[in-house]
JSON list of C-alpha atoms in Angstrom, two decimals:
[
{"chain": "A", "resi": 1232, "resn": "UNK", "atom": "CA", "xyz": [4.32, 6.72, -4.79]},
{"chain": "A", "resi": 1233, "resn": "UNK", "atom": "CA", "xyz": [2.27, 3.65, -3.34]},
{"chain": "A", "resi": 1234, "resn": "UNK", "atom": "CA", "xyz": [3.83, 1.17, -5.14]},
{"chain": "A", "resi": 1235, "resn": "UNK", "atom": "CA", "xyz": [7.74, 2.24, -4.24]},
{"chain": "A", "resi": 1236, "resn": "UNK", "atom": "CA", "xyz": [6.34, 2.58, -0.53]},
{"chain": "A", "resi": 1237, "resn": "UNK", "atom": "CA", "xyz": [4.29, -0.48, -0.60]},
{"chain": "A", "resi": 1238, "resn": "UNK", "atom": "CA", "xyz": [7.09, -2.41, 0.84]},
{"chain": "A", "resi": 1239, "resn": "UNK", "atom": "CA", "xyz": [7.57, -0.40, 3.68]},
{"chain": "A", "resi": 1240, "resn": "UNK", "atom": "CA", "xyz": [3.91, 0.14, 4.72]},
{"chain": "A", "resi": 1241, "resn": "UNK", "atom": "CA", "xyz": [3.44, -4.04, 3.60]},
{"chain": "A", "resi": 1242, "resn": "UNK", "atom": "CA", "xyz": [5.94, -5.01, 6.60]},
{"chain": "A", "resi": 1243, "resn": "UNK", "atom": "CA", "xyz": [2.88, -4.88, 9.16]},
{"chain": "A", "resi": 1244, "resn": "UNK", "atom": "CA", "xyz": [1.37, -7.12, 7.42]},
{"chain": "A", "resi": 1245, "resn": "UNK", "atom": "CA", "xyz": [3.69, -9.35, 6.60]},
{"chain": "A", "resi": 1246, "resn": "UNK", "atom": "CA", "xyz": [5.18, -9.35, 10.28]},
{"chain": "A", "resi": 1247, "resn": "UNK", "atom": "CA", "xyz": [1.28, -9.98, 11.50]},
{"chain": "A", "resi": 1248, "resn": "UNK", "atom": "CA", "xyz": [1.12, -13.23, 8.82]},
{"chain": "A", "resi": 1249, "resn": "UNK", "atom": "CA", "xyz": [4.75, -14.62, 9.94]},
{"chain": "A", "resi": 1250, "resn": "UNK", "atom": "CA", "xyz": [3.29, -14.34, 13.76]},
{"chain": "A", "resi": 1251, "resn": "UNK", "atom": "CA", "xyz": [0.39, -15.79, 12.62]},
{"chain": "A", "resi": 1252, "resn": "UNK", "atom": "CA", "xyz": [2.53, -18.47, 10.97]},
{"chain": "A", "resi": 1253, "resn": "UNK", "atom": "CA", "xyz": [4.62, -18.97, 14.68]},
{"chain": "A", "resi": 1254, "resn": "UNK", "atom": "CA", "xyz": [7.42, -16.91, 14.39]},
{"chain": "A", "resi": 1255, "resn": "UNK", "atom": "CA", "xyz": [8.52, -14.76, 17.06]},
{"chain": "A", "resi": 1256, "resn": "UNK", "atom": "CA", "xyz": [7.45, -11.11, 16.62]},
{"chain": "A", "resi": 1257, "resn": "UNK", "atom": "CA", "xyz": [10.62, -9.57, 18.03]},
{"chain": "A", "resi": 1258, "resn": "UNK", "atom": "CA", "xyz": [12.70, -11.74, 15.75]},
{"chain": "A", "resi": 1259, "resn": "UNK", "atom": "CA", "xyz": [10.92, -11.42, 12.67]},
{"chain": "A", "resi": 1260, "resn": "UNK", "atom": "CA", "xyz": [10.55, -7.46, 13.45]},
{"chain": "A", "resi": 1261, "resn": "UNK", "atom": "CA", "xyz": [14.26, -7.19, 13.43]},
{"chain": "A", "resi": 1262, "resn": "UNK", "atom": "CA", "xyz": [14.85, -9.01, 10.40]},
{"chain": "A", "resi": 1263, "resn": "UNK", "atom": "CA", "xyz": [12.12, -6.93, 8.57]},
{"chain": "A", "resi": 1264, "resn": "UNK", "atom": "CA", "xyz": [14.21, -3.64, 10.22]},
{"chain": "A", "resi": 1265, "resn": "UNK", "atom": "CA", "xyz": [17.18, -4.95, 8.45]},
{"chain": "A", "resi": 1266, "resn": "UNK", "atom": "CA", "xyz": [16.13, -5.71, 5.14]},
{"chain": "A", "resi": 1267, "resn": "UNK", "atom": "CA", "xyz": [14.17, -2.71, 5.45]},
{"chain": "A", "resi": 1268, "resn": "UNK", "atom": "CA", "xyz": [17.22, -0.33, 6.34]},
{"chain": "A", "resi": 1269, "resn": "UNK", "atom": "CA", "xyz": [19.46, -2.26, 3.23]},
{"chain": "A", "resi": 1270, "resn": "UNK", "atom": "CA", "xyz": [16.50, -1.40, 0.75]},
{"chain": "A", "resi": 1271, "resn": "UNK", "atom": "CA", "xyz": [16.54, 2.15, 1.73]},
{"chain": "A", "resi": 1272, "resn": "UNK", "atom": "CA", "xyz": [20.26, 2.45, 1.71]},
{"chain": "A", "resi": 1273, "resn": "UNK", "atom": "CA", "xyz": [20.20, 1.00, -1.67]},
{"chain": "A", "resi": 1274, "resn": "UNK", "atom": "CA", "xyz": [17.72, 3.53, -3.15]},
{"chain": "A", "resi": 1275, "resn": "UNK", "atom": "CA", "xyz": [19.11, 6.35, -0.83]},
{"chain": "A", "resi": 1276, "resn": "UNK", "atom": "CA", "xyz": [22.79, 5.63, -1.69]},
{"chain": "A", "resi": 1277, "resn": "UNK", "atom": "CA", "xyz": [22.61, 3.55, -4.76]},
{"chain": "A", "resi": 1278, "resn": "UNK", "atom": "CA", "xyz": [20.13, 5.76, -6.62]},
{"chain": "A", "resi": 1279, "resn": "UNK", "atom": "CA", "xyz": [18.43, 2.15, -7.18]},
{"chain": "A", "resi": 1280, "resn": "UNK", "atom": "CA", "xyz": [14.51, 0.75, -6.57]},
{"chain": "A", "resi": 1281, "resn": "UNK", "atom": "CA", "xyz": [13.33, -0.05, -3.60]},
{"chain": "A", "resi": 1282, "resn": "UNK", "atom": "CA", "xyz": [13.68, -3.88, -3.56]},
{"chain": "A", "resi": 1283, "resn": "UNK", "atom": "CA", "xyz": [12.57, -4.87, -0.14]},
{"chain": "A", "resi": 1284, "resn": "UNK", "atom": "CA", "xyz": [10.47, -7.61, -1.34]},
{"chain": "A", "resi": 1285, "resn": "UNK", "atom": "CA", "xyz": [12.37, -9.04, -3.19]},
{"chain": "A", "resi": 1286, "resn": "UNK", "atom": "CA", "xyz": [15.09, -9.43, -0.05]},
{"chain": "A", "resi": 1287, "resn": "UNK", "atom": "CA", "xyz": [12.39, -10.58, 1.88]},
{"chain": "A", "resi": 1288, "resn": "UNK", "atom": "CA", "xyz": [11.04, -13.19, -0.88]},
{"chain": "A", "resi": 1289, "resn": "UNK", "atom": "CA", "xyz": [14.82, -14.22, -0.96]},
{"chain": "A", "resi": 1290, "resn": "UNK", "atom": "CA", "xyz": [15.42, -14.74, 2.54]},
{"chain": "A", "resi": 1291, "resn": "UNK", "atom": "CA", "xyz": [14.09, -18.49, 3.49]},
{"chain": "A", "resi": 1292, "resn": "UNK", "atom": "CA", "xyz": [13.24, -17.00, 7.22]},
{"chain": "A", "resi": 1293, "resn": "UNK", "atom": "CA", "xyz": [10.21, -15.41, 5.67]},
{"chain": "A", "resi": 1294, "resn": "UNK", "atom": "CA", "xyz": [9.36, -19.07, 4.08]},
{"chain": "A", "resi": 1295, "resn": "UNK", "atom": "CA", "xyz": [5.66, -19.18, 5.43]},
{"chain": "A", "resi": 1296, "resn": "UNK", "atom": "CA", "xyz": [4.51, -16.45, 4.29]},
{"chain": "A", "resi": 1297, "resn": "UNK", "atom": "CA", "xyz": [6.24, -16.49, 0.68]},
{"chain": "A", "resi": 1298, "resn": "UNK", "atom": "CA", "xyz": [3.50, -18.26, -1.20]},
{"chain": "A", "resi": 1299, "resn": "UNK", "atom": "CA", "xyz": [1.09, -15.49, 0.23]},
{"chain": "A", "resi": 1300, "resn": "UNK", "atom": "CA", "xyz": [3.46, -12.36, -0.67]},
{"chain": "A", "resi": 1301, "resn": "UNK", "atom": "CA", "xyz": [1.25, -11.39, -3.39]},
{"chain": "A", "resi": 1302, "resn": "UNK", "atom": "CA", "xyz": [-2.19, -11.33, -1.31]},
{"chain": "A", "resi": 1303, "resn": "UNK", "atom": "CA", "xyz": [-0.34, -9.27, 1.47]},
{"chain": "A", "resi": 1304, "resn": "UNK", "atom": "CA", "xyz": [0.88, -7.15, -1.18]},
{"chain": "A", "resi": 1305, "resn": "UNK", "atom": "CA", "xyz": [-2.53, -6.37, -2.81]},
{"chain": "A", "resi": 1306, "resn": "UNK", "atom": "CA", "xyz": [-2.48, -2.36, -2.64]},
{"chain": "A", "resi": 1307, "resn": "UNK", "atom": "CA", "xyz": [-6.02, -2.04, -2.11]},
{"chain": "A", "resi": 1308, "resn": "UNK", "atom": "CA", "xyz": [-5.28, -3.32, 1.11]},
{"chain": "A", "resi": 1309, "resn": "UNK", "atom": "CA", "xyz": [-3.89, 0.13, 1.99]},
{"chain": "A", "resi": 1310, "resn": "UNK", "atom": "CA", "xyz": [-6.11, 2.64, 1.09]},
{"chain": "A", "resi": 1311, "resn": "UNK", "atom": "CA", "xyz": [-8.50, 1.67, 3.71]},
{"chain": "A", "resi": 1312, "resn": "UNK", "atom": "CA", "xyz": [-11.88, 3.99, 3.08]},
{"chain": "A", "resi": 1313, "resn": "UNK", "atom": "CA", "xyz": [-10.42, 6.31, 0.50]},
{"chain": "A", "resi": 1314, "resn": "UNK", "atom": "CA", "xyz": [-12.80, 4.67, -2.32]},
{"chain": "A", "resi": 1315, "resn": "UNK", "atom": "CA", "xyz": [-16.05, 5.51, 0.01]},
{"chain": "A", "resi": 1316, "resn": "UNK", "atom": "CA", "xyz": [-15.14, 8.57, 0.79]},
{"chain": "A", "resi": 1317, "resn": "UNK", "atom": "CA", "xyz": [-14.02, 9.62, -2.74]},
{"chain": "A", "resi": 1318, "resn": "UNK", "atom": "CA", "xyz": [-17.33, 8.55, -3.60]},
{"chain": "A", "resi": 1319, "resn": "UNK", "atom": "CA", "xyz": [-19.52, 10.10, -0.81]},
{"chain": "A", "resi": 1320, "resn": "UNK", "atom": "CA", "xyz": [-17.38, 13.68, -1.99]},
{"chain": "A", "resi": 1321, "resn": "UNK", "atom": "CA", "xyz": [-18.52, 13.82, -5.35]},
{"chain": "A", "resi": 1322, "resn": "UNK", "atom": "CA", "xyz": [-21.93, 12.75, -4.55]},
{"chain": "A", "resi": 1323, "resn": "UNK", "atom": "CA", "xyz": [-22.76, 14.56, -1.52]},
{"chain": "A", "resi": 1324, "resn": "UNK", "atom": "CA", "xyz": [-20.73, 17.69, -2.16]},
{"chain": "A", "resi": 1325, "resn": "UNK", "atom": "CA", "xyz": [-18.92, 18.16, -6.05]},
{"chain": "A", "resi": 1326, "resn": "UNK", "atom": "CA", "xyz": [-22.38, 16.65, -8.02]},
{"chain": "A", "resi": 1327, "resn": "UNK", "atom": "CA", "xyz": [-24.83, 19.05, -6.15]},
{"chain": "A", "resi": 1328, "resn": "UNK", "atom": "CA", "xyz": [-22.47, 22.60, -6.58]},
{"chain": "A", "resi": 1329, "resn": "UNK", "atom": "CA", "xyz": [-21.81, 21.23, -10.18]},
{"chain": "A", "resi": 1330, "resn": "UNK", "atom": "CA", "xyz": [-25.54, 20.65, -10.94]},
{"chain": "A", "resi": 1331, "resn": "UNK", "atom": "CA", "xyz": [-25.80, 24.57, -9.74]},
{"chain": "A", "resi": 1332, "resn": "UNK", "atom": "CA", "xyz": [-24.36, 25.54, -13.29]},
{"chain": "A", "resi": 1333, "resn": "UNK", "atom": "CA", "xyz": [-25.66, 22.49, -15.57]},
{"chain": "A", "resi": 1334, "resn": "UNK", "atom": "CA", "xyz": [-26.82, 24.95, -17.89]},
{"chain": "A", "resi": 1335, "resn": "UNK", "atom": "CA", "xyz": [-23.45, 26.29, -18.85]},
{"chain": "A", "resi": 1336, "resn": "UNK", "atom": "CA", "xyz": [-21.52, 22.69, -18.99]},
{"chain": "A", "resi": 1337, "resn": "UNK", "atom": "CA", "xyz": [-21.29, 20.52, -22.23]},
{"chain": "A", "resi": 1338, "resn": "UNK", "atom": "CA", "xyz": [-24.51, 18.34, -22.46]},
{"chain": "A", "resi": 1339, "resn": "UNK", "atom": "CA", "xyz": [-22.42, 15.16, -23.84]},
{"chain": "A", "resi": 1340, "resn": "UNK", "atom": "CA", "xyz": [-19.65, 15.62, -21.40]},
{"chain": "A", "resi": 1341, "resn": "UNK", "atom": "CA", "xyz": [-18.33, 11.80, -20.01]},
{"chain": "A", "resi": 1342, "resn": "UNK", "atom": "CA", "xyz": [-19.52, 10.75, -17.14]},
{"chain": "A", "resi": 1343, "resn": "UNK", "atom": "CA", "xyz": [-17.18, 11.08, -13.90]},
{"chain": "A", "resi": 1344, "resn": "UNK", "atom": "CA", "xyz": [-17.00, 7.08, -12.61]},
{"chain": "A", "resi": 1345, "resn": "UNK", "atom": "CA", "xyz": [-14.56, 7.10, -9.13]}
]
């Protein structure tokens, strides 16, 4: 479900580069609001994708920070320390109750890479 959310959880960011950019953060928060509340009428109503970006790569306000849509986009920007703790899971906690019963698991089974 990231990527039909990613809109919605991208408008931080993409409020924060407009700012950054000299727009007024009460302005630019409203028009997000809107765009946002027409995308999720559309899906809601319409039965149709959420297509938020789109409406805000369409609307010349958001002009400064168009040509950097894609970087604010990037989902790994919002999973914040998931990968490190995924990681610190298996190896601190699934690998050493796993190794418990190495003698009954499959000797050529694949390695588990997070």
């Amino acid at each position: 479900h990231v990527v039909e959310e990613l809109p919605f959880l991208a408008s931080v960011n993409i409020l924060m580069g407009m700012v950054m950019a000299g727009a007024d953060r009460q302005g630019c928060h409203e028009r997000l609001r809107v765009l946002a509340q027409e995308a999720g009428r559309s899906v809601k109503e319409g039965g149709g994708r959420n297509d938020m970006l789109e409406r805000v790569a369409g609307d010349g306000y958001f002009a400064p920070v168009h040509d950097r849509l894609g970087e604010i986009l990037e989902p790994s920007r919002f999973v914040g320390r998931c990968p490190e703790q995924v990681s610190a899971f298996v190896e601190g906690e699934l690998m050493p109750a796993v190794e418990k019963y190495g003698d009954c698991l499959v000797k050529d089974a694949p390695k588990l890479n997070v």
